[in-house]
Amino acid sequence: MSAFNPAVSAEQLRGWDNAHVWHPFTAMSAYVDEHAPIIADADGFDLIDVDGRKYLDGISSLWCNVHGHRVPEIDGAVRAQLNRVGHSTMLGLSSEVSIRLAKALVDITPGNLTKVFYSDSGATAVEVALKLAYQYHQQKPAADSARDTFISVGNAYHGDTLGSVSVGSMDVFHRTYRNLLFPTVSVPSPVATRVPDGYDRDSWLQFCFDRATELITENHRRAAGFVIEPLVQGAAGILVHPNGYLKHIRQLCSQFQIPLIADEVAVGFGRTGTMFACEQEAVLPDLMCVAKGITGGYLPLAATLATDEIYEAFLGAPDAGCTFFHGHTYTGNPLGCAAALASLQRFQQHNLLDHVNAVAGLITERLGQLANHRHVGEIRQKGIMVGIELVHDKQTMDPFAATLRVGHQVTVAARRRGLIIRPLGDVVVLMPAPAMPFLLIQKMCDTTIEAIEEVVCQLE
Ligand SMILES: *Cc1c(COP(=O)(O)O)cnc(C)c1O
């Protein structure tokens, strides 16, 4: 049977999947026996597999889908762009839609950001920000070559390329590559789910604020930038920062002239209840990375936004060597830009941020049922980003044995009930699309609760 034969059966596809496809962030030894759905179609907020089974998309196709699937305006915009040109390069040339999108992005992002550098994923948007910040110090008016490291937050996740991994600190994902990474300074993640002996919640958070002050003060001469996921550390398990932390970091960075790099890849485009998370603390970053939701979740596109001040340090004569020598073949792809423009327009036309805030309230209420559950250690939520941390013992916060794969089992139980979710360890993550309607939000919450009950009952 050839791959081009239109009559390939579901069985045959499964065989080829197991024979040839290596899945990201997936334990392949277990995957081959799991019969994961093979998605062939979608309808609104449902994904449909090759056997015709429907699943509610509870993680918005890994945190990127915004308005649902097969949205008429976005489909139409991509088709219209296909009738013009599918791809042309941004290296020394421009394209109509990429210019329009840059203007639209500058209009909606914090006011000091005026320049848009395109790439194609969150990781590349972060790489670009790191390289821009590093080069900026060497080329700024009072050049400063001592800025050779970055400060980041404990348990950070900024993507999987080596620069992004260097500023990341999620041990399970990153420890293997330790010897390949550049050194960074890490401030403790300001979260109090578990606090060290001798602290309570408040005194621990205060320690985190103070420690950030100390470490930034000590290292400011070497710091090329401070990288942060504003308000919520997504991949670490939906860790929600206390109010004022982002602003605290902004103030310290301003005091020591350290560029603040806001990685809005996960939190951007409405997930926390505002278009961008930085808005909630009136923070103006010097560099901002956007990706995931930018195209409404349709196509791989990303952007790093910069201030005039950073941009101007790259404006020497062409032969002066201060050009930013960085780019990707598909940077600023016109199909992605067309999808992004249509998505941004829908944000306005449908008052999507109001909807996000309303459904966030519904999620809080629905999941309130789990608040006293003996195996639910904590429910974390910001906007429509939700993490339900399952633990062996709520009192001690002792985790389940890793071999039980409790988070994964909940995912499998949810799948049997027609809901796609994906855990981070034993944190069950719910990340609905910002436009998901109330009834489906309710169904997502209720199905998740049932799946959790089923799995923890079997463990007792
Ligand atoms: C997902 C994510 C990235 C990486 O984005 P990719 O498109 O997967 O490369 C970077 N930063 C944050 C905060 C993310 O959540």
Short mmCIF file of C-alpha atoms and ligand atoms in Angstrom, two decimals:
data_model
loop_
_atom_site.label_atom_id
_atom_site.label_comp_id
_atom_site.label_asym_id
_atom_site.label_seq_id
_atom_site.Cartn_x
_atom_site.Cartn_y
_atom_site.Cartn_z
CA MET A 1 0.00 0.00 0.00
CA SER A 2 1.37 3.42 -0.96
CA ALA A 3 1.04 6.60 1.06
CA PHE A 4 -0.69 8.18 -1.96
CA ASN A 5 -3.52 5.65 -2.07
CA PRO A 6 -6.69 7.51 -0.96
CA ALA A 7 -8.23 4.32 0.46
CA VAL A 8 -5.79 3.77 3.33
CA SER A 9 -7.61 2.21 6.31
CA ALA A 10 -7.44 3.44 9.90
CA GLU A 11 -5.67 0.19 10.76
CA GLN A 12 -3.01 0.82 8.11
CA LEU A 13 -2.49 4.39 9.32
CA ARG A 14 -1.98 3.13 12.87
CA GLY A 15 0.62 0.68 11.58
CA TRP A 16 2.50 3.42 9.74
CA ASP A 17 2.23 5.75 12.74
CA ASN A 18 3.89 3.14 14.94
CA ALA A 19 6.43 2.23 12.27
CA HIS A 20 7.50 5.70 11.17
CA VAL A 21 6.35 8.62 13.32
CA TRP A 22 8.40 9.79 16.30
CA HIS A 23 6.14 11.95 18.47
CA PRO A 24 7.34 15.00 20.45
CA PHE A 25 7.37 14.83 24.27
CA THR A 26 6.03 11.28 24.00
CA ALA A 27 7.30 8.09 25.63
CA MET A 28 7.30 6.04 22.43
CA SER A 29 7.68 2.72 24.29
CA ALA A 30 4.23 3.23 25.80
CA TYR A 31 2.67 5.16 22.91
CA VAL A 32 2.65 2.26 20.45
CA ASP A 33 0.19 0.32 22.65
CA GLU A 34 -2.02 3.26 23.56
CA HIS A 35 -4.09 3.54 20.39
CA ALA A 36 -4.10 7.31 20.64
CA PRO A 37 -6.71 8.92 18.38
CA ILE A 38 -5.52 9.71 14.88
CA ILE A 39 -7.11 13.05 14.11
CA ALA A 40 -8.46 13.50 10.61
CA ASP A 41 -11.04 16.30 10.89
CA ALA A 42 -12.35 18.96 13.19
CA ASP A 43 -15.60 20.78 13.76
CA GLY A 44 -15.66 23.86 15.98
CA PHE A 45 -14.17 22.81 19.31
CA ASP A 46 -14.21 19.08 18.50
CA LEU A 47 -11.47 16.99 16.95
CA ILE A 48 -12.62 13.96 14.95
CA ASP A 49 -10.50 10.83 14.53
CA VAL A 50 -10.16 8.48 11.55
CA ASP A 51 -12.87 6.24 13.04
CA GLY A 52 -15.28 9.18 13.21
CA ARG A 53 -15.12 9.57 17.02
CA LYS A 54 -15.46 13.13 18.32
CA TYR A 55 -13.34 14.61 21.09
CA LEU A 56 -13.69 17.98 22.76
CA ASP A 57 -10.34 19.80 22.41
CA GLY A 58 -9.64 20.59 26.09
CA ILE A 59 -6.07 21.81 25.53
CA SER A 60 -6.77 23.89 22.42
CA SER A 61 -4.37 21.71 20.42
CA LEU A 62 -1.53 22.40 22.81
CA TRP A 63 -2.48 25.87 23.95
CA CYS A 64 -2.70 27.54 20.57
CA ASN A 65 -6.24 27.26 19.19
CA VAL A 66 -8.28 30.41 19.89
CA HIS A 67 -11.62 30.48 18.03
CA GLY A 68 -12.12 26.76 17.42
CA HIS A 69 -11.29 24.81 14.30
CA ARG A 70 -12.53 25.52 10.76
CA VAL A 71 -13.43 29.11 11.58
CA PRO A 72 -14.97 30.56 8.40
CA GLU A 73 -13.13 33.90 8.56
CA ILE A 74 -9.71 32.32 9.16
CA ASP A 75 -10.24 29.55 6.60
CA GLY A 76 -11.34 32.23 4.15
CA ALA A 77 -8.34 34.44 4.84
CA VAL A 78 -5.89 31.55 4.33
CA ARG A 79 -7.65 30.49 1.11
CA ALA A 80 -7.61 34.06 -0.20
CA GLN A 81 -3.89 34.28 0.57
CA LEU A 82 -3.32 30.97 -1.24
CA ASN A 83 -4.85 32.55 -4.32
CA ARG A 84 -2.13 35.19 -4.15
CA VAL A 85 1.11 33.64 -2.83
CA GLY A 86 1.80 30.82 -0.36
CA HIS A 87 5.29 31.88 0.65
CA SER A 88 7.91 34.46 -0.20
CA THR A 89 11.03 35.36 1.78
CA MET A 90 11.39 38.19 4.31
CA LEU A 91 15.19 38.35 3.88
CA GLY A 92 15.69 41.71 2.20
CA LEU A 93 12.13 41.62 0.80
CA SER A 94 8.74 42.22 2.28
CA SER A 95 5.24 40.88 1.85
CA GLU A 96 1.93 42.65 2.09
CA VAL A 97 0.31 40.58 4.85
CA SER A 98 3.45 40.52 7.01
CA ILE A 99 3.44 44.34 7.00
CA ARG A 100 -0.25 44.51 7.87
CA LEU A 101 0.23 42.04 10.71
CA ALA A 102 3.24 43.92 12.10
CA LYS A 103 1.11 47.07 12.24
CA ALA A 104 -1.74 45.18 13.94
CA LEU A 105 0.64 43.64 16.51
CA VAL A 106 2.26 46.97 17.33
CA ASP A 107 -1.23 48.46 17.81
CA ILE A 108 -2.28 45.86 20.42
CA THR A 109 0.97 45.17 22.31
CA PRO A 110 2.42 47.43 25.05
CA GLY A 111 2.99 50.92 23.66
CA ASN A 112 6.80 50.97 23.75
CA LEU A 113 7.11 47.97 21.41
CA THR A 114 7.35 49.19 17.83
CA LYS A 115 9.43 46.63 15.90
CA VAL A 116 8.39 43.12 14.86
CA PHE A 117 10.90 40.37 14.06
CA TYR A 118 9.14 37.28 12.72
CA SER A 119 10.05 33.64 13.19
CA ASP A 120 8.07 30.43 13.32
CA SER A 121 7.76 29.01 16.84
CA GLY A 122 7.86 30.04 20.46
CA ALA A 123 11.36 28.65 20.87
CA THR A 124 12.70 30.65 17.93
CA ALA A 125 10.96 33.80 19.18
CA VAL A 126 12.84 33.34 22.49
CA GLU A 127 16.16 32.59 20.70
CA VAL A 128 15.71 35.82 18.76
CA ALA A 129 15.03 37.79 21.96
CA LEU A 130 18.13 36.35 23.66
CA LYS A 131 20.39 37.08 20.71
CA LEU A 132 18.93 40.57 20.26
CA ALA A 133 19.44 41.42 23.93
CA TYR A 134 22.99 40.05 23.92
CA GLN A 135 24.00 41.91 20.76
CA TYR A 136 22.23 45.09 21.90
CA HIS A 137 24.63 45.58 24.82
CA GLN A 138 27.65 45.30 22.51
CA GLN A 139 26.25 47.86 20.07
CA LYS A 140 24.33 50.31 22.28
CA PRO A 141 25.70 53.85 22.65
CA ALA A 142 27.71 53.06 25.81
CA ALA A 143 28.75 49.58 24.64
CA ASP A 144 29.03 47.02 27.42
CA SER A 145 30.64 43.68 26.62
CA ALA A 146 30.36 42.41 30.20
CA ARG A 147 26.71 41.41 29.67
CA ASP A 148 27.32 37.72 29.09
CA THR A 149 24.54 35.94 30.94
CA PHE A 150 20.77 35.92 31.45
CA ILE A 151 18.65 35.84 34.56
CA SER A 152 15.61 33.57 34.51
CA VAL A 153 13.04 32.14 36.90
CA GLY A 154 13.23 28.68 38.50
CA ASN A 155 11.19 26.02 36.70
CA ALA A 156 10.98 28.24 33.63
CA TYR A 157 10.08 26.83 30.24
CA HIS A 158 10.89 28.82 27.12
CA GLY A 159 11.00 26.16 24.40
CA ASP A 160 13.26 23.34 23.29
CA THR A 161 16.10 24.83 21.25
CA LEU A 162 19.37 25.04 23.17
CA GLY A 163 19.27 28.77 23.89
CA SER A 164 15.69 28.49 25.13
CA VAL A 165 16.65 25.43 27.17
CA SER A 166 19.56 27.37 28.70
CA VAL A 167 17.15 29.91 30.18
CA GLY A 168 14.76 27.10 31.12
CA SER A 169 15.04 25.11 34.31
CA MET A 170 12.64 22.21 34.27
CA ASP A 171 14.83 19.42 35.48
CA VAL A 172 13.04 16.51 33.75
CA PHE A 173 13.14 18.18 30.35
CA HIS A 174 16.50 19.90 30.60
CA ARG A 175 18.99 17.96 32.76
CA THR A 176 20.15 15.68 29.92
CA TYR A 177 21.54 18.66 28.01
CA ARG A 178 23.20 20.41 30.95
CA ASN A 179 26.71 20.30 29.47
CA LEU A 180 25.54 21.92 26.25
CA LEU A 181 23.89 24.93 27.88
CA PHE A 182 25.23 28.41 28.64
CA PRO A 183 25.23 29.33 32.33
CA THR A 184 22.47 31.54 33.70
CA VAL A 185 21.39 32.98 37.04
CA SER A 186 18.11 31.63 38.35
CA VAL A 187 15.80 33.36 40.81
CA PRO A 188 13.34 31.17 42.74
CA SER A 189 9.90 30.72 41.22
CA PRO A 190 7.52 32.72 43.44
CA VAL A 191 5.01 29.98 44.20
CA ALA A 192 4.04 28.54 47.54
CA THR A 193 2.43 25.19 46.71
CA ARG A 194 5.11 23.56 48.86
CA VAL A 195 7.31 25.75 51.06
CA PRO A 196 10.67 24.86 52.65
CA ASP A 197 10.79 24.18 56.39
CA GLY A 198 10.65 27.31 58.49
CA TYR A 199 8.44 29.27 56.10
CA ASP A 200 4.73 29.78 55.70
CA ARG A 201 3.09 30.87 52.49
CA ASP A 202 3.57 34.60 52.98
CA SER A 203 7.09 34.50 54.35
CA TRP A 204 8.18 32.21 51.49
CA LEU A 205 6.75 34.52 48.83
CA GLN A 206 8.43 37.45 50.57
CA PHE A 207 11.70 35.49 50.47
CA CYS A 208 11.23 35.00 46.69
CA PHE A 209 10.72 38.74 46.15
CA ASP A 210 13.78 39.56 48.27
CA ARG A 211 15.94 36.89 46.66
CA ALA A 212 15.10 38.29 43.20
CA THR A 213 16.21 41.72 44.43
CA GLU A 214 19.48 40.28 45.75
CA LEU A 215 20.32 38.18 42.70
CA ILE A 216 19.52 40.95 40.24
CA THR A 217 21.57 43.43 42.28
CA GLU A 218 24.52 41.03 42.53
CA ASN A 219 24.50 40.06 38.87
CA HIS A 220 23.33 43.19 37.12
CA ARG A 221 26.66 43.98 35.47
CA ARG A 222 26.62 40.63 33.71
CA ALA A 223 22.92 40.43 32.93
CA ALA A 224 22.09 40.76 29.23
CA GLY A 225 18.41 40.30 30.03
CA PHE A 226 15.82 38.95 32.46
CA VAL A 227 13.53 36.35 30.86
CA ILE A 228 10.13 35.68 32.38
CA GLU A 229 6.82 34.00 31.63
CA PRO A 230 4.53 36.83 32.83
CA LEU A 231 1.96 35.88 35.52
CA VAL A 232 1.82 32.15 34.76
CA GLN A 233 4.55 29.54 34.31
CA GLY A 234 2.71 27.21 31.97
CA ALA A 235 4.80 24.11 31.35
CA ALA A 236 5.95 23.96 34.99
CA GLY A 237 2.35 23.06 35.87
CA ILE A 238 0.35 26.29 35.54
CA LEU A 239 2.19 28.04 38.38
CA VAL A 240 0.50 31.36 39.06
CA HIS A 241 2.70 34.18 40.34
CA PRO A 242 1.47 36.44 43.16
CA ASN A 243 0.23 39.91 42.26
CA GLY A 244 3.01 42.42 41.94
CA TYR A 245 5.85 40.01 41.14
CA LEU A 246 6.10 40.97 37.48
CA LYS A 247 6.04 44.64 38.39
CA HIS A 248 8.73 44.04 41.02
CA ILE A 249 10.96 42.43 38.38
CA ARG A 250 10.24 45.26 35.92
CA GLN A 251 11.28 47.85 38.51
CA LEU A 252 14.53 46.05 39.30
CA CYS A 253 15.33 45.62 35.60
CA SER A 254 14.71 49.32 34.99
CA GLN A 255 16.88 50.27 37.95
CA PHE A 256 19.81 48.22 36.59
CA GLN A 257 19.15 48.73 32.87
CA ILE A 258 18.52 45.06 32.23
CA PRO A 259 16.21 44.43 29.26
CA LEU A 260 13.06 42.60 30.38
CA ILE A 261 12.11 39.79 27.99
CA ALA A 262 8.45 38.82 28.37
CA ASP A 263 7.78 35.34 27.00
CA GLU A 264 4.06 35.70 26.22
CA VAL A 265 4.08 32.58 24.04
CA ALA A 266 1.59 30.74 26.29
CA VAL A 267 -0.15 33.61 28.10
CA GLY A 268 -0.59 35.92 25.10
CA PHE A 269 -3.75 36.33 23.04
CA GLY A 270 -6.29 36.34 25.81
CA ARG A 271 -5.50 33.30 27.95
CA THR A 272 -5.15 35.18 31.23
CA GLY A 273 -8.14 37.48 30.64
CA THR A 274 -6.27 40.34 28.99
CA MET A 275 -4.81 40.32 25.50
CA PHE A 276 -1.31 40.08 26.99
CA ALA A 277 -0.44 39.15 30.56
CA CYS A 278 1.92 42.14 30.99
CA GLU A 279 -1.09 44.49 30.79
CA GLN A 280 -2.38 43.24 34.15
CA GLU A 281 0.55 44.86 35.95
CA ALA A 282 0.97 47.73 33.50
CA VAL A 283 4.42 46.35 32.64
CA LEU A 284 6.24 47.44 29.50
CA PRO A 285 8.76 44.77 28.49
CA ASP A 286 11.76 45.64 26.30
CA LEU A 287 11.32 42.50 24.24
CA MET A 288 8.21 40.38 23.94
CA CYS A 289 7.85 36.90 22.42
CA VAL A 290 4.55 35.76 20.95
CA ALA A 291 3.68 32.53 19.16
CA LYS A 292 1.13 29.78 20.02
CA GLY A 293 -2.15 31.73 19.76
CA ILE A 294 -0.98 34.30 17.23
CA THR A 295 -2.55 32.61 14.18
CA GLY A 296 -5.62 31.47 16.11
CA GLY A 297 -3.79 28.15 16.34
CA TYR A 298 -3.68 27.51 12.61
CA LEU A 299 -0.13 27.83 11.37
CA PRO A 300 3.42 28.05 12.71
CA LEU A 301 4.21 31.73 13.14
CA ALA A 302 5.92 33.71 15.89
CA ALA A 303 7.21 37.20 16.53
CA THR A 304 9.65 38.96 18.82
CA LEU A 305 8.69 42.58 19.43
CA ALA A 306 11.31 45.16 20.37
CA THR A 307 11.58 48.80 21.43
CA ASP A 308 13.07 51.59 19.31
CA GLU A 309 15.98 51.74 21.71
CA ILE A 310 16.99 48.14 21.03
CA TYR A 311 16.34 48.43 17.29
CA GLU A 312 18.45 51.56 16.95
CA ALA A 313 21.54 49.76 18.26
CA PHE A 314 21.45 47.66 15.05
CA LEU A 315 21.41 50.61 12.65
CA GLY A 316 25.12 51.02 11.79
CA ALA A 317 26.34 51.09 8.18
CA PRO A 318 25.78 47.80 6.28
CA ASP A 319 29.48 46.93 6.46
CA ALA A 320 29.81 47.80 10.19
CA GLY A 321 28.82 44.29 11.28
CA CYS A 322 25.97 45.35 13.54
CA THR A 323 23.24 43.73 11.45
CA PHE A 324 21.13 41.09 13.18
CA PHE A 325 22.35 38.00 11.33
CA HIS A 326 19.44 35.74 12.12
CA GLY A 327 16.48 34.43 10.14
CA HIS A 328 14.49 31.34 9.29
CA THR A 329 13.42 30.26 5.82
CA TYR A 330 9.70 30.49 6.59
CA THR A 331 9.95 33.63 8.73
CA GLY A 332 6.80 35.74 8.37
CA ASN A 333 5.06 33.18 6.18
CA PRO A 334 2.16 34.93 4.40
CA LEU A 335 -0.38 32.16 5.08
CA GLY A 336 0.38 32.39 8.80
CA CYS A 337 0.19 36.19 8.71
CA ALA A 338 -3.17 36.04 6.92
CA ALA A 339 -4.53 33.64 9.55
CA ALA A 340 -3.18 35.90 12.32
CA LEU A 341 -4.84 39.01 10.89
CA ALA A 342 -8.19 37.23 10.62
CA SER A 343 -7.80 35.93 14.18
CA LEU A 344 -7.06 39.39 15.59
CA GLN A 345 -10.07 40.80 13.80
CA ARG A 346 -12.29 38.16 15.35
CA PHE A 347 -10.97 39.03 18.81
CA GLN A 348 -12.46 42.49 18.37
CA GLN A 349 -15.64 41.52 16.58
CA HIS A 350 -16.62 38.91 19.17
CA ASN A 351 -15.52 40.75 22.36
CA LEU A 352 -13.51 37.67 23.09
CA LEU A 353 -11.80 39.01 26.21
CA ASP A 354 -15.17 39.56 27.90
CA HIS A 355 -16.05 35.98 27.06
CA VAL A 356 -12.75 34.69 28.49
CA ASN A 357 -13.42 36.44 31.79
CA ALA A 358 -16.95 35.08 31.97
CA VAL A 359 -15.97 31.47 31.27
CA ALA A 360 -13.05 31.76 33.70
CA GLY A 361 -15.65 32.34 36.41
CA LEU A 362 -17.62 29.29 35.29
CA ILE A 363 -14.47 27.12 35.42
CA THR A 364 -13.71 28.30 38.97
CA GLU A 365 -17.24 27.46 40.05
CA ARG A 366 -17.37 24.05 38.36
CA LEU A 367 -13.97 22.91 39.64
CA GLY A 368 -14.88 24.15 43.11
CA GLN A 369 -16.37 20.66 43.58
CA LEU A 370 -12.81 19.32 43.72
CA ALA A 371 -11.55 21.83 46.29
CA ASN A 372 -11.77 19.43 49.23
CA HIS A 373 -11.01 16.26 47.31
CA ARG A 374 -8.46 14.13 49.19
CA HIS A 375 -6.30 13.70 46.10
CA VAL A 376 -6.48 17.25 44.78
CA GLY A 377 -3.53 19.14 46.25
CA GLU A 378 -4.19 22.46 44.56
CA ILE A 379 -6.32 23.95 41.79
CA ARG A 380 -4.43 26.76 40.06
CA GLN A 381 -6.11 29.07 37.63
CA LYS A 382 -5.46 32.33 35.85
CA GLY A 383 -8.06 33.23 33.26
CA ILE A 384 -8.64 30.05 31.28
CA MET A 385 -5.29 28.44 32.14
CA VAL A 386 -5.95 25.71 34.70
CA GLY A 387 -3.81 23.16 36.54
CA ILE A 388 -5.30 20.58 38.90
CA GLU A 389 -2.47 19.03 40.89
CA LEU A 390 -3.22 15.46 41.96
CA VAL A 391 -1.40 14.20 45.03
CA HIS A 392 -1.28 11.03 47.07
CA ASP A 393 -2.05 12.93 50.27
CA LYS A 394 -3.61 16.36 50.38
CA GLN A 395 -2.41 17.06 53.93
CA THR A 396 1.29 16.39 53.32
CA MET A 397 1.18 17.19 49.58
CA ASP A 398 3.08 13.93 48.97
CA PRO A 399 2.92 13.08 45.29
CA PHE A 400 1.76 9.81 43.78
CA ALA A 401 4.53 7.40 42.74
CA ALA A 402 5.73 8.44 39.29
CA THR A 403 5.38 4.86 38.02
CA LEU A 404 1.59 5.13 38.45
CA ARG A 405 1.46 7.86 35.75
CA VAL A 406 -1.69 9.20 37.42
CA GLY A 407 -1.85 12.36 35.29
CA HIS A 408 -1.48 10.30 32.15
CA GLN A 409 -4.15 7.84 33.28
CA VAL A 410 -6.59 10.71 33.81
CA THR A 411 -5.90 11.79 30.24
CA VAL A 412 -6.68 8.28 28.97
CA ALA A 413 -9.88 8.11 31.07
CA ALA A 414 -10.93 11.52 29.72
CA ARG A 415 -10.28 10.34 26.18
CA ARG A 416 -12.66 7.41 26.66
CA ARG A 417 -15.26 10.03 27.61
CA GLY A 418 -14.58 12.12 24.52
CA LEU A 419 -12.26 14.77 25.92
CA ILE A 420 -8.66 15.44 24.85
CA ILE A 421 -6.44 16.75 27.63
CA ARG A 422 -2.71 16.41 28.34
CA PRO A 423 -1.14 16.46 31.79
CA LEU A 424 2.14 17.89 33.03
CA GLY A 425 3.25 15.11 35.37
CA ASP A 426 0.35 14.74 37.82
CA VAL A 427 -1.01 18.18 37.05
CA VAL A 428 -4.13 17.84 34.93
CA VAL A 429 -4.13 20.82 32.59
CA LEU A 430 -7.24 22.43 31.13
CA MET A 431 -6.54 25.01 28.46
CA PRO A 432 -9.73 25.63 26.51
CA ALA A 433 -9.72 27.86 23.47
CA PRO A 434 -10.61 31.44 24.49
CA ALA A 435 -13.78 31.25 22.37
CA MET A 436 -15.08 27.94 23.76
CA PRO A 437 -18.77 28.39 24.60
CA PHE A 438 -20.20 28.00 28.11
CA LEU A 439 -21.83 24.61 27.57
CA LEU A 440 -18.64 23.05 26.28
CA ILE A 441 -16.64 24.59 29.12
CA GLN A 442 -19.06 22.93 31.51
CA LYS A 443 -18.73 19.61 29.72
CA MET A 444 -14.94 19.90 29.78
CA CYS A 445 -14.92 20.52 33.56
CA ASP A 446 -17.45 17.80 34.36
CA THR A 447 -15.73 15.18 32.20
CA THR A 448 -12.39 16.02 33.80
CA ILE A 449 -13.85 15.56 37.27
CA GLU A 450 -15.31 12.17 36.26
CA ALA A 451 -12.00 11.06 34.79
CA ILE A 452 -10.12 12.07 37.95
CA GLU A 453 -12.66 10.20 40.13
CA GLU A 454 -12.36 7.07 38.00
CA VAL A 455 -8.58 6.98 38.17
CA VAL A 456 -8.17 7.75 41.88
CA CYS A 457 -10.89 5.22 42.82
CA GLN A 458 -8.96 2.49 41.04
CA LEU A 459 -5.87 3.37 43.06
CA GLU A 460 -7.55 2.76 46.43
C1 LIG B 1 5.18 26.55 24.32
C2 LIG B 1 6.08 27.58 24.88
C3 LIG B 1 7.26 27.94 24.22
C4 LIG B 1 7.74 27.22 23.00
O1 LIG B 1 6.91 27.41 21.91
P1 LIG B 1 7.06 26.44 20.63
O2 LIG B 1 6.19 27.04 19.60
O3 LIG B 1 6.59 25.09 21.12
O4 LIG B 1 8.49 26.41 20.28
C5 LIG B 1 8.00 28.98 24.73
N1 LIG B 1 7.62 29.62 25.84
C6 LIG B 1 6.51 29.30 26.52
C7 LIG B 1 6.14 30.08 27.73
C8 LIG B 1 5.70 28.25 26.07
O5 LIG B 1 4.61 27.89 26.76
#
